[in-house]
């Protein structure tokens, strides 16, 4: 089983309009609401990839009950209410505009400890862990790192897809896998990498501090993986238009699914599959779903390039 942790879940609202124009009234053609949050999206995609996954984190009773109708869940009921995220999807050209609420504040002083204990209790049952998304108010940014450290000590592959101070602290956990986007990598490293080679240079100090791998997501420019075994970039021949919300979560699902496979694929294969899975999410107007046929079709077209490491960092063959 793969476990996902979502500390700040959301109800994802998707409004479909023909064309969105700021400052104007719009007739909405359809509305869709579903449970969401980054870890929830990862869980959904894992299930589509044929992996059994369970979701945990913080929620209120109503959200947990709704989630339980769709997937195995084990939430700590610590939120007074669950936020909403709104995506305005334009049918004219597939453009999406997103509005993200910050979420409620956790007032239970024991909530963080309860979640950490719950995850530790599940470690004997899982072979992969993903900690995703923002933190609600009242939760220390040390919590993702604390949970990751426990999982890695139990030899469970662990991905942290968090941001801000939580990401900085998670990057200090030996063995963790990080999946930052461009902004997150800039804030984490204090650099402004714009090319794949610059991403490698920015990520190497993180590996020196014990990070197992940095997989930088770069939107339409693909992804870069930097590991102790080498570094690679992967990109589609042509970017796909659509809703990017949830594309990164789909990539995370692909990576943790690969790391729990037997045998584990090599990093170029993992990276190519992550790019294809992410692209297969972009064409779906709601987060947490992929077009599996498209994923299968475009996976062989992903262009993977080996990147140079400094001479003293080249892996020994």
Coordinates of C-alpha atoms in Angstrom, one line a residue:
X1 CA 0.0 0.0 0.0
X2 CA 1.1 3.6 -0.7
X3 CA 0.1 6.2 1.9
X4 CA -0.6 9.8 1.0
X5 CA -0.7 12.7 3.6
X6 CA -2.8 15.8 2.9
X7 CA -2.7 18.2 5.8
X8 CA -4.8 21.0 4.1
X9 CA -7.4 19.2 1.9
X10 CA -10.0 21.1 -0.2
X11 CA -13.2 20.8 -2.1
X12 CA -12.2 21.3 -5.7
X13 CA -14.8 23.4 -7.6
X14 CA -14.6 23.5 -11.4
X15 CA -16.7 26.1 -13.3
X16 CA -16.8 25.7 -17.0
X17 CA -17.4 28.7 -19.2
X18 CA -17.0 29.4 -22.9
X19 CA -14.6 32.3 -22.3
X20 CA -13.6 34.0 -19.1
X21 CA -13.1 37.8 -19.1
X22 CA -12.1 39.7 -16.0
X23 CA -14.7 42.1 -14.7
X24 CA -17.6 40.5 -16.6
X25 CA -20.5 38.4 -15.7
X26 CA -20.4 34.8 -17.1
X27 CA -22.9 32.1 -17.7
X28 CA -21.5 28.9 -16.3
X29 CA -22.2 25.9 -18.5
X30 CA -21.5 23.3 -15.8
X31 CA -20.2 23.0 -12.2
X32 CA -18.3 20.1 -10.7
X33 CA -17.4 19.6 -7.0
X34 CA -15.1 16.9 -5.7
X35 CA -12.9 16.3 -2.7
X36 CA -9.4 17.4 -3.3
X37 CA -6.0 18.5 -2.1
X38 CA -2.6 17.4 -3.4
X39 CA -2.4 14.1 -1.6
X40 CA -6.0 13.3 -2.5
X41 CA -5.1 13.9 -6.2
X42 CA -2.1 11.6 -5.8
X43 CA -4.2 8.9 -4.3
X44 CA -6.7 9.1 -7.2
X45 CA -4.0 8.8 -9.8
X46 CA -2.3 5.9 -8.0
X47 CA -5.6 4.0 -8.1
X48 CA -5.8 4.7 -11.9
X49 CA -2.2 3.4 -12.2
X50 CA -3.3 0.2 -10.5
X51 CA -1.7 0.9 -7.1
X52 CA -3.6 0.5 -3.9
X53 CA -3.4 3.8 -1.9
X54 CA -4.8 5.2 1.3
X55 CA -5.2 8.8 2.2
X56 CA -4.6 10.4 5.6
X57 CA -4.1 13.9 7.0
X58 CA -6.4 16.5 8.6
X59 CA -10.0 17.0 7.8
X60 CA -13.4 17.6 9.3
X61 CA -16.1 14.9 9.7
X62 CA -18.0 15.9 6.5
X63 CA -14.9 15.8 4.3
X64 CA -13.8 12.5 5.7
X65 CA -17.2 11.0 5.1
X66 CA -17.2 12.2 1.5
X67 CA -13.7 10.9 1.0
X68 CA -14.5 7.5 2.4
X69 CA -17.1 7.0 -0.3
X70 CA -14.3 7.2 -2.9
X71 CA -11.1 5.8 -1.4
X72 CA -9.6 4.3 1.7
X73 CA -9.0 7.1 4.2
X74 CA -7.8 7.4 7.8
X75 CA -8.0 11.2 8.7
X76 CA -7.4 13.0 11.9
X77 CA -10.5 15.1 12.4
X78 CA -8.9 18.4 13.4
X79 CA -10.2 21.0 11.0
X80 CA -13.3 23.1 11.8
X81 CA -14.1 23.3 8.1
X82 CA -12.4 22.4 4.8
X83 CA -11.4 25.1 2.3
X84 CA -12.4 25.3 -1.4
X85 CA -10.3 25.7 -4.5
X86 CA -12.0 27.1 -7.6
X87 CA -10.9 26.5 -11.2
X88 CA -12.5 28.4 -14.1
X89 CA -12.1 26.2 -17.1
X90 CA -12.6 27.8 -20.5
X91 CA -13.9 25.5 -23.3
X92 CA -12.8 28.0 -26.0
X93 CA -9.1 27.1 -25.6
X94 CA -8.7 25.1 -22.4
X95 CA -7.3 27.9 -20.4
X96 CA -7.7 27.5 -16.6
X97 CA -7.8 30.2 -13.9
X98 CA -7.5 29.0 -10.2
X99 CA -8.5 30.6 -6.9
X100 CA -7.1 28.9 -3.8
X101 CA -8.5 29.5 -0.3
X102 CA -6.0 29.4 2.5
X103 CA -7.9 26.9 4.7
X104 CA -9.0 26.7 8.3
X105 CA -6.7 26.8 11.4
X106 CA -6.2 23.7 13.5
X107 CA -6.9 24.5 17.1
X108 CA -6.4 21.0 18.6
X109 CA -2.9 21.2 20.2
X110 CA -2.5 17.4 19.8
X111 CA -3.5 17.2 16.1
X112 CA 0.1 17.1 14.8
X113 CA 1.1 14.4 17.3
X114 CA -2.0 12.3 16.4
X115 CA -1.2 12.4 12.7
X116 CA 2.5 11.5 13.2
X117 CA 1.5 8.6 15.5
X118 CA -1.1 7.5 12.9
X119 CA 1.4 7.4 10.1
X120 CA 4.0 5.6 12.2
X121 CA 1.4 3.0 13.0
X122 CA 0.8 2.4 9.3
X123 CA 4.4 2.1 8.3
X124 CA 4.5 -1.7 8.6
X125 CA 1.7 -1.8 6.0
X126 CA 3.0 0.6 3.4
X127 CA 5.8 0.5 0.8
X128 CA 5.6 4.2 -0.2
X129 CA 4.7 7.6 1.3
X130 CA 3.8 10.9 -0.2
X131 CA 3.5 14.1 1.9
X132 CA 1.8 16.8 -0.3
X133 CA 0.5 20.3 -0.2
X134 CA 0.3 23.3 2.1
X135 CA -0.1 23.2 5.8
X136 CA -3.2 24.6 7.7
X137 CA -2.7 27.3 10.3
X138 CA -1.7 26.0 13.7
X139 CA 0.5 23.2 12.3
X140 CA 4.3 23.6 12.6
X141 CA 6.3 23.4 9.4
X142 CA 8.4 20.7 11.1
X143 CA 5.7 18.1 10.8
X144 CA 6.3 16.9 7.2
X145 CA 10.0 16.5 8.0
X146 CA 9.2 14.6 11.2
X147 CA 6.9 12.2 9.4
X148 CA 9.3 11.8 6.5
X149 CA 12.2 11.0 8.9
X150 CA 10.1 8.2 10.6
X151 CA 9.2 6.7 7.2
X152 CA 12.7 6.7 5.8
X153 CA 14.0 5.1 9.0
X154 CA 11.6 2.3 8.3
X155 CA 13.0 2.0 4.8
X156 CA 9.9 3.4 3.1
X157 CA 10.5 5.5 0.0
X158 CA 9.2 9.0 0.8
X159 CA 8.4 12.0 -1.4
X160 CA 7.8 15.5 0.1
X161 CA 6.0 17.8 -2.2
X162 CA 5.6 20.7 0.1
X163 CA 6.6 24.4 0.0
X164 CA 8.0 27.2 2.1
X165 CA 9.6 26.5 5.4
X166 CA 8.2 23.0 5.4
X167 CA 10.2 22.3 2.2
X168 CA 13.4 23.7 3.6
X169 CA 13.1 21.5 6.7
X170 CA 12.1 18.4 4.6
X171 CA 15.3 19.0 2.5
X172 CA 17.3 18.3 5.7
X173 CA 16.0 14.7 6.0
X174 CA 18.5 12.2 4.6
X175 CA 17.0 10.0 2.0
X176 CA 14.0 12.1 1.1
X177 CA 12.8 12.8 -2.5
X178 CA 11.8 16.3 -3.3
X179 CA 9.6 17.4 -6.2
X180 CA 9.7 21.2 -6.2
X181 CA 8.3 23.4 -9.0
X182 CA 10.4 26.3 -10.3
X183 CA 9.4 28.8 -7.6
X184 CA 9.9 26.3 -4.8
X185 CA 13.3 25.4 -6.1
X186 CA 14.3 29.0 -6.3
X187 CA 13.2 29.7 -2.7
X188 CA 14.8 26.5 -1.5
X189 CA 18.2 27.1 -3.1
X190 CA 18.4 30.9 -3.3
X191 CA 19.2 30.6 -7.1
X192 CA 17.2 31.2 -10.2
X193 CA 17.8 28.2 -12.5
X194 CA 16.3 28.6 -15.9
X195 CA 18.0 25.8 -17.9
X196 CA 18.2 22.1 -17.1
X197 CA 22.0 22.4 -16.4
X198 CA 21.3 25.3 -13.9
X199 CA 18.7 23.1 -12.2
X200 CA 21.4 20.4 -11.7
X201 CA 23.8 23.0 -10.3
X202 CA 21.1 24.3 -7.9
X203 CA 20.1 20.8 -6.8
X204 CA 23.5 19.3 -6.1
X205 CA 24.0 20.9 -2.7
X206 CA 20.7 19.3 -1.6
X207 CA 22.1 15.9 -2.6
X208 CA 25.3 16.7 -0.6
X209 CA 23.1 17.2 2.4
X210 CA 21.5 13.7 2.0
X211 CA 18.5 14.2 -0.3
X212 CA 18.0 11.1 -2.4
X213 CA 16.7 12.8 -5.5
X214 CA 15.4 16.2 -6.6
X215 CA 12.8 16.0 -9.4
X216 CA 12.1 19.6 -10.5
X217 CA 8.8 20.1 -12.4
X218 CA 9.1 22.8 -15.1
X219 CA 5.6 23.0 -16.6
X220 CA 5.7 22.9 -20.4
X221 CA 9.5 22.5 -20.3
X222 CA 9.2 19.1 -18.7
X223 CA 11.1 17.9 -15.7
X224 CA 14.7 17.5 -14.4
X225 CA 15.8 14.7 -12.1
X226 CA 19.0 15.0 -10.1
X227 CA 20.2 12.0 -8.2
X228 CA 23.4 10.3 -7.0
X229 CA 23.3 8.1 -10.1
X230 CA 23.2 11.0 -12.5
X231 CA 20.9 13.8 -13.9
X232 CA 18.4 13.8 -16.7
X233 CA 15.9 16.1 -18.3
X234 CA 12.7 14.9 -20.0
X235 CA 10.2 16.8 -22.1
X236 CA 7.4 16.2 -24.6
X237 CA 8.0 17.0 -28.3
X238 CA 5.1 19.4 -28.1
X239 CA 3.4 20.8 -24.9
X240 CA -0.3 20.0 -24.4
X241 CA -2.8 22.7 -23.6
X242 CA -5.3 22.3 -20.8
X243 CA -5.7 22.5 -17.0
X244 CA -2.3 22.3 -15.3
X245 CA -3.9 21.9 -11.8
X246 CA -3.0 18.5 -10.6
X247 CA -0.4 17.8 -13.2
X248 CA 2.3 17.9 -10.6
X249 CA 0.4 15.5 -8.4
X250 CA 0.1 13.1 -11.3
X251 CA 3.8 13.2 -11.7
X252 CA 4.3 12.5 -8.0
X253 CA 2.0 9.5 -8.3
X254 CA 4.0 8.2 -11.2
X255 CA 7.3 8.5 -9.3
X256 CA 6.1 6.9 -6.1
X257 CA 4.4 4.1 -8.1
X258 CA 7.7 3.4 -9.9
X259 CA 9.7 3.4 -6.6
X260 CA 7.4 0.8 -5.2
X261 CA 7.6 -1.5 -8.2
X262 CA 9.8 -4.6 -8.3
X263 CA 12.2 -4.2 -9.8
X264 CA 12.5 -0.4 -9.5
X265 CA 13.0 1.2 -12.9
X266 CA 16.0 3.4 -13.6
X267 CA 15.7 7.1 -13.1
X268 CA 15.4 8.0 -16.9
X269 CA 12.5 5.6 -17.1
X270 CA 10.9 7.0 -14.0
X271 CA 11.3 10.5 -15.3
X272 CA 9.9 9.8 -18.7
X273 CA 6.8 8.1 -17.2
X274 CA 6.3 11.1 -14.8
X275 CA 6.3 13.5 -17.8
X276 CA 3.8 11.4 -19.7
X277 CA 1.6 11.0 -16.7
X278 CA 1.7 14.7 -15.9
X279 CA 0.7 15.5 -19.5
X280 CA -2.1 13.0 -19.4
X281 CA -3.5 15.0 -16.5
X282 CA -3.3 18.4 -18.3
X283 CA -6.0 17.3 -20.9
X284 CA -8.5 16.5 -18.1
X285 CA -10.4 19.5 -16.8
X286 CA -10.4 18.3 -13.2
X287 CA -7.5 17.5 -11.0
X288 CA -6.7 14.0 -9.9
X289 CA -7.5 12.2 -13.1
X290 CA -5.4 11.2 -16.1
X291 CA -6.2 10.1 -19.7
X292 CA -4.6 6.6 -19.5
X293 CA -4.8 6.0 -23.2
X294 CA -3.0 9.3 -23.9
X295 CA -0.4 8.4 -21.3
X296 CA 0.4 5.1 -23.0
X297 CA 0.5 6.8 -26.4
X298 CA 2.8 9.7 -25.6
X299 CA 5.2 7.9 -23.2
X300 CA 7.4 6.6 -26.0
X301 CA 7.7 10.2 -27.4
X302 CA 9.1 11.7 -24.2
X303 CA 12.6 13.0 -24.9
X304 CA 15.1 12.1 -22.2
X305 CA 18.5 13.7 -22.2
X306 CA 21.4 12.9 -19.8
X307 CA 22.8 16.0 -18.2
X308 CA 26.4 16.6 -17.2
X309 CA 27.5 16.5 -13.6
X310 CA 30.7 18.1 -12.4
X311 CA 33.6 15.7 -13.0
X312 CA 34.0 14.9 -9.3
X313 CA 30.3 14.0 -9.1
X314 CA 30.1 11.6 -12.0
X315 CA 28.8 8.2 -10.8
X316 CA 31.3 5.4 -10.9
X317 CA 30.3 2.8 -13.4

